[in-house]
Coordinates of C-alpha atoms (C1' of nucleotides) in Angstrom, one line a residue:
Chain A
M362 CA -29.9 -7.9 -13.2
Q363 CA -26.6 -10.4 -14.1
H364 CA -24.5 -10.1 -10.5
K365 CA -21.4 -8.7 -11.4
T366 CA -18.0 -9.9 -9.4
E367 CA -15.3 -8.0 -8.0
T368 CA -13.1 -8.6 -10.3
K369 CA -14.6 -7.6 -13.2
T370 CA -16.2 -4.4 -12.1
I371 CA -14.4 -1.6 -13.6
L372 CA -13.2 1.0 -10.2
Q373 CA -13.4 4.7 -9.7
K374 CA -10.5 6.1 -8.6
E375 CA -11.7 9.6 -7.9
N376 CA -14.6 8.6 -6.7
N377 CA -13.7 6.3 -3.9
F378 CA -9.6 6.5 -3.7
S379 CA -10.3 4.7 -0.3
E380 CA -11.8 1.4 -2.2
W381 CA -10.0 1.7 -5.4
Y382 CA -6.6 1.9 -3.4
N383 CA -7.5 -1.2 -1.3
E384 CA -8.7 -3.4 -4.2
I385 CA -5.6 -2.6 -6.6
L386 CA -3.1 -4.0 -3.8
K387 CA -5.1 -7.1 -4.4
R388 CA -6.3 -7.7 -7.5
A389 CA -2.3 -5.7 -8.9
E390 CA -0.9 -8.4 -6.5
I391 CA 0.5 -5.7 -4.5
L392 CA 0.2 -6.9 -0.8
D393 CA -2.1 -9.9 0.7
I394 CA -3.6 -7.1 3.4
R395 CA -5.2 -10.5 5.1
Y396 CA -2.9 -11.3 8.1
P397 CA -4.3 -11.7 10.8
V398 CA -2.2 -8.5 13.1
K399 CA -3.5 -5.1 13.0
G400 CA -1.2 -3.0 10.1
V401 CA 0.7 -5.7 8.6
Y402 CA 1.3 -6.9 5.7
V403 CA 2.2 -9.3 3.3
W404 CA 4.0 -8.8 0.0
Y405 CA 3.5 -10.6 -3.0
P406 CA 5.7 -11.6 -5.7
Y407 CA 4.9 -8.9 -8.5
G408 CA 4.7 -6.4 -5.4
Y409 CA 7.9 -7.4 -3.2
K410 CA 9.6 -7.0 -7.3
L411 CA 8.2 -3.4 -8.0
R412 CA 9.1 -2.6 -4.0
N413 CA 12.8 -4.1 -4.9
L414 CA 13.2 -2.0 -8.6
I415 CA 12.0 1.3 -6.8
Y416 CA 14.2 0.7 -4.0
G417 CA 16.9 0.1 -6.3
I418 CA 16.8 3.5 -8.1
L419 CA 17.0 4.5 -4.5
R420 CA 20.0 2.4 -3.7
S421 CA 21.7 3.7 -6.2
L422 CA 21.6 7.7 -5.7
L423 CA 23.0 6.5 -2.5
D424 CA 25.5 4.0 -3.1
K425 CA 27.5 7.2 -5.2
E426 CA 27.7 8.8 -1.7
H427 CA 26.5 6.7 1.2
E428 CA 27.6 2.7 2.1
E429 CA 24.7 0.8 3.3
V430 CA 25.0 -1.2 7.1
L431 CA 22.8 -3.3 8.7
F432 CA 22.0 -2.6 12.7
P433 CA 19.7 -4.7 14.4
M434 CA 16.8 -4.7 15.3
L435 CA 16.8 -4.6 18.9
I436 CA 17.8 -2.0 21.0
P437 CA 17.9 -1.8 24.7
E438 CA 16.1 0.1 26.8
K439 CA 18.5 2.7 28.2
E440 CA 20.0 3.5 24.9
L441 CA 16.4 4.4 23.3
M442 CA 15.5 6.5 26.5
M443 CA 18.7 8.5 26.2
E444 CA 17.5 10.9 23.7
K445 CA 15.1 12.7 26.0
E446 CA 13.2 14.9 23.0
H447 CA 13.5 11.8 21.0
V448 CA 11.9 9.4 23.5
K449 CA 9.3 11.8 24.1
G450 CA 7.9 11.9 20.6
F451 CA 8.4 7.6 20.3
E452 CA 7.6 6.3 23.7
D453 CA 3.9 5.7 23.0
E454 CA 4.7 3.7 20.0
V455 CA 7.3 1.1 21.0
F456 CA 6.9 -2.1 20.5
W457 CA 8.6 -3.8 23.6
V458 CA 10.1 -7.5 24.5
T459 CA 10.0 -8.1 27.4
K460 CA 10.8 -11.9 27.7
G461 CA 12.9 -14.5 26.1
G462 CA 10.7 -17.7 26.5
S463 CA 8.9 -17.2 30.1
T464 CA 11.8 -15.7 31.5
E465 CA 11.5 -11.8 31.8
L466 CA 14.3 -9.6 30.6
D467 CA 16.0 -7.9 32.8
I468 CA 16.7 -4.6 30.6
P469 CA 13.4 -4.3 28.0
L470 CA 15.0 -4.4 24.6
A471 CA 13.0 -2.3 22.5
L472 CA 11.3 -3.0 18.1
R473 CA 12.8 0.0 16.7
P474 CA 10.8 2.6 15.8
T475 CA 13.8 4.1 14.2
S476 CA 17.5 3.2 14.4
E477 CA 18.8 6.7 15.6
T478 CA 19.5 5.4 18.8
A479 CA 21.0 2.0 17.5
I480 CA 23.7 3.2 15.3
Y481 CA 24.6 7.0 17.1
P482 CA 26.3 4.6 20.1
V483 CA 28.0 2.9 17.6
F484 CA 29.1 6.4 16.0
K485 CA 30.6 6.9 19.2
V486 CA 32.8 4.3 18.3
W487 CA 33.3 4.5 15.0
I488 CA 34.6 8.1 14.9
R489 CA 37.9 9.2 16.0
S490 CA 39.2 11.5 13.7
H491 CA 38.7 14.3 11.7
R492 CA 39.5 11.6 9.0
D493 CA 36.8 9.3 9.7
L494 CA 34.5 12.0 8.7
P495 CA 31.8 13.0 6.9
L496 CA 30.7 9.4 7.4
R497 CA 27.6 8.5 5.6
I498 CA 25.6 5.3 5.9
Y499 CA 21.7 3.8 4.9
Q500 CA 20.3 0.5 5.9
I501 CA 17.0 -0.4 4.2
V502 CA 15.0 -2.2 7.4
N503 CA 11.7 -2.8 8.9
T504 CA 10.6 -0.8 11.9
F505 CA 7.7 -1.0 14.2
R506 CA 5.8 1.7 16.0
Y507 CA 2.1 0.6 17.7
E508 CA 0.4 3.3 15.1
T509 CA -3.3 3.8 17.8
K510 CA -5.3 5.5 15.1
H511 CA -6.7 4.2 11.8
T512 CA -3.6 1.5 9.6
R513 CA -3.6 1.3 5.9
P514 CA -1.0 -0.7 3.7
L515 CA 2.4 1.5 2.7
I516 CA 0.7 4.3 4.4
R517 CA 0.4 4.1 7.8
L518 CA 2.4 0.0 9.5
R519 CA 3.0 -1.0 12.9
E520 CA 5.7 -2.4 10.4
I521 CA 7.1 -0.5 7.9
T522 CA 9.0 -2.8 5.9
S523 CA 10.8 -1.4 3.7
F524 CA 12.3 1.7 6.1
K525 CA 15.5 3.4 3.8
E526 CA 17.1 5.7 7.0
A527 CA 20.6 7.3 5.6
H528 CA 22.6 8.7 8.8
T529 CA 25.9 10.8 8.6
A530 CA 28.2 12.4 10.9
H531 CA 30.3 15.7 9.8
A532 CA 33.0 17.9 11.1
S533 CA 30.8 21.0 11.1
R534 CA 27.7 22.6 10.9
A535 CA 28.0 24.0 8.0
D536 CA 29.0 20.6 6.3
A537 CA 25.8 18.7 7.6
E538 CA 23.6 21.3 6.3
A539 CA 25.7 21.4 2.7
Q540 CA 24.2 17.3 3.4
I541 CA 20.8 18.4 3.9
K542 CA 21.1 20.3 0.0
K543 CA 22.3 17.2 -1.2
A544 CA 20.2 14.8 0.5
V545 CA 17.0 17.0 -1.2
A546 CA 18.0 17.2 -4.1
L547 CA 18.8 13.2 -4.1
Y548 CA 15.7 12.8 -3.4
K549 CA 14.6 15.2 -6.0
N550 CA 16.2 12.8 -8.1
F551 CA 14.6 9.7 -6.3
F552 CA 11.0 11.3 -6.5
D553 CA 11.5 12.7 -10.8
Q554 CA 12.6 9.0 -12.0
L555 CA 9.2 8.0 -10.1
A556 CA 7.1 10.9 -11.7
I557 CA 5.9 11.5 -8.9
P558 CA 5.2 15.4 -8.5
Y559 CA 6.1 16.7 -5.0
V560 CA 6.2 19.8 -2.7
I561 CA 9.3 20.7 -0.6
T562 CA 9.1 22.2 2.4
R563 CA 10.3 23.2 5.7
R564 CA 8.8 21.2 8.8
P565 CA 6.9 24.1 11.6
D566 CA 9.2 24.0 14.4
W567 CA 6.4 22.5 16.8
D568 CA 6.4 20.1 14.2
K569 CA 9.9 18.7 13.6
F570 CA 11.7 15.6 14.0
P571 CA 12.0 14.6 17.9
G572 CA 15.2 15.6 18.2
A573 CA 16.0 17.8 15.3
E574 CA 16.9 21.4 15.2
Y575 CA 14.8 21.2 11.9
S576 CA 13.2 18.4 9.1
T577 CA 12.6 19.3 5.4
A578 CA 9.7 17.1 3.9
F579 CA 8.1 16.3 1.0
D580 CA 4.7 16.1 0.1
A581 CA 2.8 14.1 -2.9
L582 CA -0.6 13.8 -3.1
M583 CA -3.3 11.6 -3.4
P584 CA -5.6 11.7 -5.6
D585 CA -8.6 11.6 -3.1
G586 CA -6.5 15.8 -2.4
R587 CA -5.0 14.9 0.7
A588 CA -1.0 15.5 1.2
M589 CA 1.3 11.9 2.2
Q590 CA 4.6 13.0 3.1
I591 CA 6.9 10.8 1.4
A592 CA 9.9 11.9 2.7
T593 CA 12.1 13.6 5.9
I594 CA 15.0 15.4 6.2
H595 CA 16.5 16.3 9.6
L596 CA 19.2 18.0 10.3
L597 CA 20.2 16.5 14.1
G598 CA 22.9 19.5 15.0
E599 CA 24.6 18.0 18.1
S600 CA 22.0 17.2 20.1
F601 CA 22.4 13.4 19.3
A602 CA 26.0 13.2 19.7
R603 CA 26.1 15.4 23.0
T604 CA 23.8 12.6 23.8
F605 CA 25.2 9.9 22.6
D606 CA 29.4 11.5 23.2
I607 CA 29.9 11.1 19.6
V608 CA 33.1 13.5 19.8
Y609 CA 36.5 13.7 17.2
E610 CA 40.1 15.2 17.1
D611 CA 39.9 17.7 14.7
K612 CA 43.7 18.8 12.9
D613 CA 44.7 21.3 15.9
G614 CA 44.1 18.5 18.1
A615 CA 41.2 19.8 19.6
V616 CA 38.1 17.6 20.7
K617 CA 34.6 18.5 19.0
F618 CA 31.1 17.2 18.5
V619 CA 30.2 15.8 15.6
N620 CA 27.6 17.6 13.6
Q621 CA 24.7 15.5 12.1
T622 CA 21.9 14.6 9.9
C623 CA 19.3 12.1 8.8
Y624 CA 16.6 11.3 6.6
G625 CA 14.4 8.5 5.4
I626 CA 12.0 7.2 2.8
S627 CA 9.5 4.4 3.6
E628 CA 7.3 2.2 1.9
R629 CA 5.2 5.3 1.1
C630 CA 6.8 6.0 -2.1
V631 CA 5.5 2.8 -3.6
A632 CA 2.2 4.3 -2.7
A633 CA 2.5 7.2 -4.1
V634 CA 3.9 5.8 -7.4
I635 CA 0.4 3.6 -7.2
S636 CA -1.9 5.6 -6.2
V637 CA -0.6 9.2 -8.0
H638 CA -0.8 6.7 -11.6
G639 CA -2.7 4.6 -11.6
D640 CA -6.3 4.6 -13.4
D641 CA -9.5 2.7 -13.3
H642 CA -8.3 0.5 -15.2
G643 CA -6.0 -0.7 -12.5
L644 CA -2.2 0.2 -11.8
V645 CA 0.3 2.2 -14.4
L646 CA 4.1 2.3 -14.0
P647 CA 6.3 4.2 -15.3
P648 CA 7.9 1.4 -16.6
E649 CA 11.9 2.2 -14.9
V650 CA 9.8 0.4 -12.3
A651 CA 7.3 -1.6 -14.0
P652 CA 8.9 -5.7 -12.9
I653 CA 7.4 -6.4 -16.6
Q654 CA 7.8 -3.3 -19.0
V655 CA 6.5 -5.5 -22.3
V656 CA 3.6 -8.5 -22.0
I657 CA 3.6 -10.2 -25.6
V658 CA 0.1 -11.4 -26.2
P659 CA 0.0 -14.2 -29.2
I660 CA -3.4 -14.3 -30.9
V661 CA -3.9 -17.8 -31.8
F662 CA -6.8 -19.5 -33.3
S663 CA -6.3 -23.5 -33.3
S664 CA -8.4 -23.1 -36.5
E665 CA -6.4 -21.7 -38.5
G666 CA -3.4 -24.2 -37.8
K667 CA -1.3 -21.4 -37.3
S668 CA -0.2 -20.7 -33.7
A669 CA 2.7 -22.4 -34.5
E670 CA 4.0 -19.3 -36.5
V671 CA 2.6 -17.2 -34.2
E672 CA 4.4 -18.8 -31.2
K673 CA 7.5 -18.7 -32.6
A674 CA 7.0 -14.9 -33.6
C675 CA 6.5 -14.2 -29.6
F676 CA 9.4 -15.8 -28.8
V677 CA 12.1 -14.4 -30.9
V678 CA 10.3 -10.8 -29.9
C679 CA 10.5 -11.6 -26.2
E680 CA 14.2 -12.8 -26.6
E681 CA 15.5 -10.0 -28.6
L682 CA 13.9 -7.9 -26.0
K683 CA 15.2 -9.8 -23.0
K684 CA 18.4 -9.8 -24.9
A685 CA 18.3 -5.8 -25.0
G686 CA 17.9 -5.1 -21.7
I687 CA 14.2 -5.4 -21.4
R688 CA 11.7 -6.7 -19.2
A689 CA 9.9 -8.3 -21.4
F690 CA 7.4 -11.5 -20.9
L691 CA 5.7 -13.8 -23.1
D692 CA 2.4 -14.6 -21.7
N693 CA 1.8 -17.9 -23.3
S694 CA -1.5 -19.3 -20.7
D695 CA -4.3 -20.4 -22.2
E696 CA -7.1 -18.0 -21.3
R697 CA -8.2 -15.7 -24.1
P698 CA -6.9 -12.7 -25.6
G699 CA -9.4 -9.8 -23.7
A700 CA -8.6 -12.0 -20.7
K701 CA -4.9 -11.3 -20.8
Y702 CA -5.2 -7.3 -21.5
Y703 CA -7.3 -6.6 -18.1
R704 CA -5.0 -8.7 -16.1
W705 CA -1.6 -6.7 -17.5
E706 CA -3.5 -3.5 -17.7
M707 CA -4.5 -4.2 -14.0
K708 CA -0.7 -5.0 -13.2
G709 CA 0.1 -1.9 -14.9
V710 CA 2.6 -3.6 -17.9
P711 CA 4.1 -0.2 -19.8
L712 CA 3.2 -2.0 -23.0
R713 CA 1.6 -4.5 -24.6
I714 CA 2.1 -6.5 -28.2
E715 CA 0.2 -8.4 -29.8
I716 CA 1.0 -10.9 -32.6
G717 CA -1.4 -12.4 -34.7
P718 CA -1.9 -14.2 -37.7
R719 CA -3.3 -10.9 -40.1
D720 CA -0.2 -9.2 -38.4
L721 CA 2.5 -12.2 -39.5
R722 CA 0.8 -11.7 -43.3
N723 CA 2.4 -8.2 -43.0
N724 CA 5.7 -8.8 -40.5
R725 CA 4.5 -6.6 -38.0
C726 CA 3.2 -6.3 -34.5
E727 CA 1.0 -4.0 -32.8
F728 CA 1.5 -2.2 -29.8
V729 CA -0.9 -0.3 -27.0
R730 CA 0.3 1.5 -24.3
R731 CA -1.4 1.5 -20.9
N732 CA -1.2 5.1 -20.0
D733 CA -3.3 6.4 -23.0
F734 CA -4.5 2.5 -24.8
K735 CA -2.5 3.9 -27.7
R736 CA -2.1 1.3 -30.3
M737 CA 0.8 1.1 -33.0
Q738 CA 1.8 -0.9 -35.7
V739 CA 5.3 -1.8 -36.2
P740 CA 7.6 -3.5 -38.4
L741 CA 9.2 -6.3 -36.6
C742 CA 12.4 -5.2 -37.5
D743 CA 11.7 -2.3 -35.7
V744 CA 10.4 -4.0 -32.9
V745 CA 13.3 -3.4 -29.6
P746 CA 14.2 0.5 -31.1
E747 CA 10.7 1.1 -31.2
V748 CA 10.2 -0.8 -27.8
E749 CA 12.8 1.3 -26.4
R750 CA 11.2 4.8 -27.5
T751 CA 8.1 3.9 -26.5
L752 CA 8.9 3.0 -23.0
K753 CA 10.7 6.7 -23.0
E754 CA 7.0 8.3 -24.6
I755 CA 5.2 6.8 -21.9
N756 CA 7.3 7.5 -18.9
D757 CA 7.4 11.3 -20.4
C758 CA 2.9 10.9 -20.7
I759 CA 2.0 10.1 -17.2
Y760 CA 5.1 12.6 -15.7
E761 CA 3.1 15.2 -17.0
R762 CA -0.3 13.4 -16.7
A763 CA 1.0 14.0 -12.9
K764 CA 2.0 17.0 -13.2
E765 CA -1.3 18.8 -14.4
S766 CA -3.3 17.7 -12.0
F767 CA -0.6 17.7 -9.4
F768 CA -0.4 21.6 -10.2
A769 CA -4.4 22.4 -10.5
N770 CA -4.6 21.2 -7.0
I771 CA -2.3 23.4 -5.4
H772 CA -4.0 26.7 -4.7
K773 CA -2.7 30.2 -3.3
S774 CA -4.9 31.9 -1.0
E775 CA -3.7 36.0 -0.3
G776 CA -6.3 37.5 2.1
A777 CA -8.5 35.5 5.1
M778 CA -8.9 31.9 5.5
E779 CA -12.3 31.4 6.1
G780 CA -13.8 29.9 3.1
L781 CA -10.5 28.1 1.7
R782 CA -11.5 24.5 -0.3
R783 CA -10.7 21.3 2.0
K784 CA -9.0 19.5 -1.5
G785 CA -5.5 19.9 -2.3
I786 CA -2.9 22.3 -0.9
V787 CA -3.1 25.6 0.2
S788 CA -0.4 28.2 0.5
L789 CA -1.3 30.8 3.3
F790 CA 0.5 33.2 5.2
L791 CA 0.8 32.1 8.9
C792 CA 3.7 33.5 11.5
E793 CA 5.9 31.3 13.5
S794 CA 3.8 30.3 16.3
E795 CA 2.6 26.9 17.6
R796 CA -0.6 28.6 18.6
C797 CA -1.5 30.0 15.1
G798 CA -0.7 27.2 13.3
K799 CA -2.7 24.9 15.7
E800 CA -6.0 26.9 15.0
V801 CA -5.6 27.2 11.6
E802 CA -5.0 23.3 11.3
E803 CA -8.3 23.1 13.2
R804 CA -10.4 25.7 11.6
L805 CA -9.6 24.0 8.6
G806 CA -9.0 19.9 9.6
V807 CA -5.8 20.8 7.8
N808 CA -2.3 20.0 8.6
V809 CA -0.1 22.5 7.9
L810 CA 3.0 21.0 5.9
G811 CA 5.4 24.0 6.5
E812 CA 7.3 26.5 4.7
A813 CA 7.7 26.1 0.8
V814 CA 11.8 25.5 0.2
Y815 CA 12.9 26.6 -3.1
E816 CA 16.1 26.2 -5.3
D817 CA 16.1 29.4 -6.9
E818 CA 15.6 33.2 -6.1
D819 CA 12.7 33.7 -8.1
E820 CA 10.7 31.6 -6.7
E821 CA 11.9 32.5 -3.5
R822 CA 11.0 36.3 -4.3
E823 CA 7.2 35.4 -5.6
K824 CA 5.9 33.5 -1.9
G825 CA 5.7 37.3 -1.4
E826 CA 4.9 38.5 2.1
G827 CA 1.8 38.7 4.6
G828 CA 0.7 39.1 7.9
C829 CA -0.6 35.9 9.7
V830 CA -3.6 34.3 8.8
I831 CA -4.8 33.9 12.8
C832 CA -3.1 37.3 14.3
S833 CA -2.0 39.2 12.0
K834 CA 1.9 40.0 12.7
E835 CA 4.2 39.0 10.1
G836 CA 4.0 35.7 8.5
K837 CA 5.4 33.5 6.1
R838 CA 3.8 31.8 3.5
V839 CA 3.2 28.2 4.3
Y840 CA 1.5 25.3 2.7
V841 CA -1.3 23.8 4.1
A842 CA -3.3 20.2 3.2
R843 CA -5.0 17.7 4.7
A844 CA -2.5 15.3 5.3
Y845 CA -2.3 11.6 6.1
Chain B
rG742 C1' -9.3 10.8 21.0
rG743 C1' -14.6 9.3 20.5
rG744 C1' -18.7 7.2 17.8
rG745 C1' -20.9 3.2 14.7
rU746 C1' -21.0 -1.2 11.4
rU747 C1' -18.9 -6.0 10.3
rG748 C1' -16.7 -10.8 11.1
rU749 C1' -20.1 -17.4 7.3
rA750 C1' -15.5 -21.6 1.7
rG751 C1' -10.3 -17.2 -2.5
rG752 C1' -13.9 -13.6 -3.1
rG753 C1' -19.5 -12.0 -2.8
rU754 C1' -24.0 -13.6 -0.3
rA755 C1' -28.4 -15.9 2.3
rG756 C1' -29.3 -18.0 6.9
rC757 C1' -29.3 -14.9 13.1
rU758 C1' -35.4 -11.1 15.0
rU759 C1' -38.3 -16.6 16.8
rG760 C1' -31.7 -21.5 18.7
rG761 C1' -33.6 -27.5 16.8
rU762 C1' -33.9 -33.2 11.2
rC763 C1' -28.7 -26.2 8.8
rU764 C1' -27.2 -25.8 6.1
rA765 C1' -27.7 -23.3 1.9
rU766 C1' -26.8 -20.1 -3.2
rC767 C1' -23.5 -16.5 -6.7
rC768 C1' -18.3 -16.5 -8.9
rU769 C1' -15.1 -14.2 -14.3
rU770 C1' -12.2 -19.1 -6.7
rC771 C1' -9.3 -23.6 -7.5
rG772 C1' -8.9 -29.2 -9.6
rG773 C1' -10.1 -31.9 -13.9
rC774 C1' -11.9 -33.5 -19.3
rG775 C1' -13.2 -31.3 -24.1
rU776 C1' -14.3 -27.5 -27.3
rU777 C1' -12.5 -21.7 -27.8
rC778 C1' -9.1 -18.0 -28.5
rG779 C1' -7.9 -10.2 -32.9
rG780 C1' -10.9 -6.6 -25.3
rG781 C1' -13.5 -10.6 -19.3
rA782 C1' -15.4 -18.0 -23.3
rC783 C1' -18.7 -22.0 -23.0
rG784 C1' -19.9 -27.4 -21.6
rC785 C1' -19.5 -31.4 -18.5
rC786 C1' -17.5 -33.8 -13.5
rG787 C1' -15.6 -32.3 -8.7
rA788 C1' -13.4 -29.1 -4.6
rG789 C1' -13.8 -25.8 -0.1
rA790 C1' -16.5 -21.7 4.6
rC791 C1' -19.8 -20.4 10.1
rC792 C1' -13.2 -15.6 13.4
rU793 C1' -11.1 -17.6 18.3
rG794 C1' -12.3 -18.3 23.3
rA795 C1' -15.6 -18.4 27.7
rG796 C1' -21.0 -17.8 28.9
rU797 C1' -26.3 -19.7 29.1
rU798 C1' -28.9 -24.3 26.9
rC799 C1' -30.5 -30.8 26.6
rA800 C1' -29.4 -28.1 21.9
rA801 C1' -25.7 -22.0 19.5
rA802 C1' -23.7 -19.8 12.6
rU803 C1' -27.7 -17.9 15.5
rC804 C1' -28.3 -15.2 22.6
rU805 C1' -24.6 -12.8 25.8
rC806 C1' -19.2 -10.9 27.2
rA807 C1' -14.2 -11.0 25.6
rG808 C1' -10.9 -10.8 22.5
rC809 C1' -8.6 -10.8 17.6
rA810 C1' -10.0 -8.4 12.7
rA811 C1' -12.0 -5.8 9.2
rC812 C1' -13.8 -1.5 7.6
rC813 C1' -16.9 3.9 8.1
rC814 C1' -17.3 8.6 10.3
rC815 C1' -16.8 12.7 13.5
rA816 C1' -11.9 14.9 15.9

RNA sequence: GGGGUUGUAGGGUAGCUUGGUCUAUCCUUCGGCGUUCGGGACGCCGAGACCUGAGUUCAAAUCUCAGCAACCCCA
């Protein structure tokens, strides 16, 4: 029997997601997981480009109403410890800097697990008047958490490298709540652009962000049927304002606490793009975020003596595409075409253009779509508009496919909870008590995601009413799922 | 949180039980040269590793302990 090497083996996403995921990160050159510290990884150039394109979308959405800032990574112990509830939620997973050289520091410094306690003391200084409000800032930074559970690249990290956190301060609670709605809309827009389906839920009271009044979260569905939180949005109200004494003088001269929100997205959004769209051949990237949108593969034969012509045609096509603002790449390497196909399929390039002598004789080239391997012939003079059209089509196709498998895995349960399937997301009736929530989690081996948040009233009515599956008291329809 | 498995070249393995002239092998790994090129080419030449530390011993890839790291299962 012939020994098969790793890189040639076809990976199976559905049967063994975990293995698929790790292999894809390596083979598609997203992350190098060989760094010798638990839970921290190295971004390859290709992966980093993907990351930056994804965060570019996020930035452009945020920049409309937020300003980007950069706060320090070190937080003094006293500031970190100020908000009691907040501390409780994080204290077990804080990394501490306790020495400078061989000298013990008088004041231990925390590596930020999140930046509330770094930012809000400065908010106190920045905010004086109602004219300073609303204040809306964000930063994209690394944060550190001493995770004790099993770490996983992009998903559960000790160093989150790409934590986008927004922090806002408002004059009134109503303004803060309006900001929550805007943030939800912004995140919807973001994940829609990434073609990632999600559910939005209000997290149960006993599982909200430490220090928040309530938390709203986006969850995507991974191929193994587990939910993954990909975004969170918190109404902080006045709690941090009271702790850090963030006040402003209102029009009438009264001194009032600000109302705050914060909301974040980490590189889990990259994990979602990879996991939701990828297939057994590798990545399938939405054209919008693909580092290379079109790869051109020349088909050359030294014997035919036509390689010069072919190479020239490829070069011309590539230049035209670049001029049109398309990220095109001409693969001139001296590998055989087949090897190139596999490589670029693994890397998720949405569209491949092949040009060989046979095509040149007919003044055309061939398109092959990454998502479904559909092949088509295109006249050379139409390449640019056809590429633009096809990329759009590819985006629509992968979004449709993602939605299809997403909704196929969301189930409604009307009755008791016994016999519920453990794959996918299930909605059932549950009261608000922590005891019942925990019992459901334990008995079903799931996490309670929370009550569905809908925008329009029709969907709201759809939820219906029912008794809690545990205690039979009045319950609300909540989503549960095994979660990352 | 609990349990288990594992660490040998870029990747995959053998060697460990029973310590000894201990290194070896495969690859689509890397480098060079040539022939090739419409779905993972081939030939020749060459390169590259025993996780870290301590212990046992005349002698450790092999045995013991610790650390670090990876993977799997249960909660």
